[in-house]
Amino acid sequence: MGLLTQAVSQDVATRCCSHKLSSNRNICRYTRPPIGCTEPAPGPHNIKP
């Protein structure tokens, strides 16, 4: 389950990045933005613990 969750999480992060920071896809993949990154205005106020 851990591996599956990790893979899904990475996939979501990669997709989110490819349309928001296409030039920084590789960076985004490692920084792993929150799952809510698909919101209109991603930022510190959207990060939930």
C-alpha positions as a printed Julia matrix, in Angstrom:
49×3 Matrix{Float64}:
  0.0    0.0     0.0
  2.86   2.37    0.83
  4.4    1.97   -2.63
  1.06   2.43   -4.36
  0.29   5.58   -2.37
  3.75   6.93   -3.13
  3.34   6.26   -6.85
 -0.08   7.92   -6.97
  1.18  10.88   -4.97
  4.1   11.31   -7.35
  1.84  11.02  -10.4
 -0.52  13.71   -9.09
  2.39  15.99   -8.24
  3.93  15.47  -11.67
  0.67  16.22  -13.47
  0.07  19.29  -11.32
  3.53  20.55  -12.13
  3.41  19.85  -15.81
  0.59  22.36  -16.28
  1.69  24.91  -13.65
  5.5   24.84  -13.88
  6.23  23.0   -17.12
  9.8   24.32  -17.11
 10.38  23.05  -13.56
  8.74  19.61  -13.85
 11.81  17.85  -12.51
 12.08  20.2    -9.52
  8.4   19.84   -8.71
  8.68  16.07   -8.79
 11.14  16.22   -5.93
  9.48  18.99   -3.92
  6.12  17.16   -4.02
  3.49  19.91   -3.78
  0.32  19.25   -1.75
 -2.47  17.25   -3.39
 -4.57  20.44   -3.45
 -2.17  21.93   -6.0
 -4.93  21.82   -8.62
 -6.66  24.76   -6.91
 -6.74  28.12   -8.75
 -4.2   29.8    -6.49
 -1.7   27.31   -5.01
  0.44  28.74   -2.23
  1.41  28.61    1.46
 -2.22  29.23    2.44
 -3.21  25.98    0.71
 -0.64  23.81    2.5
 -2.35  21.69    5.15
 -0.44  19.59    7.71
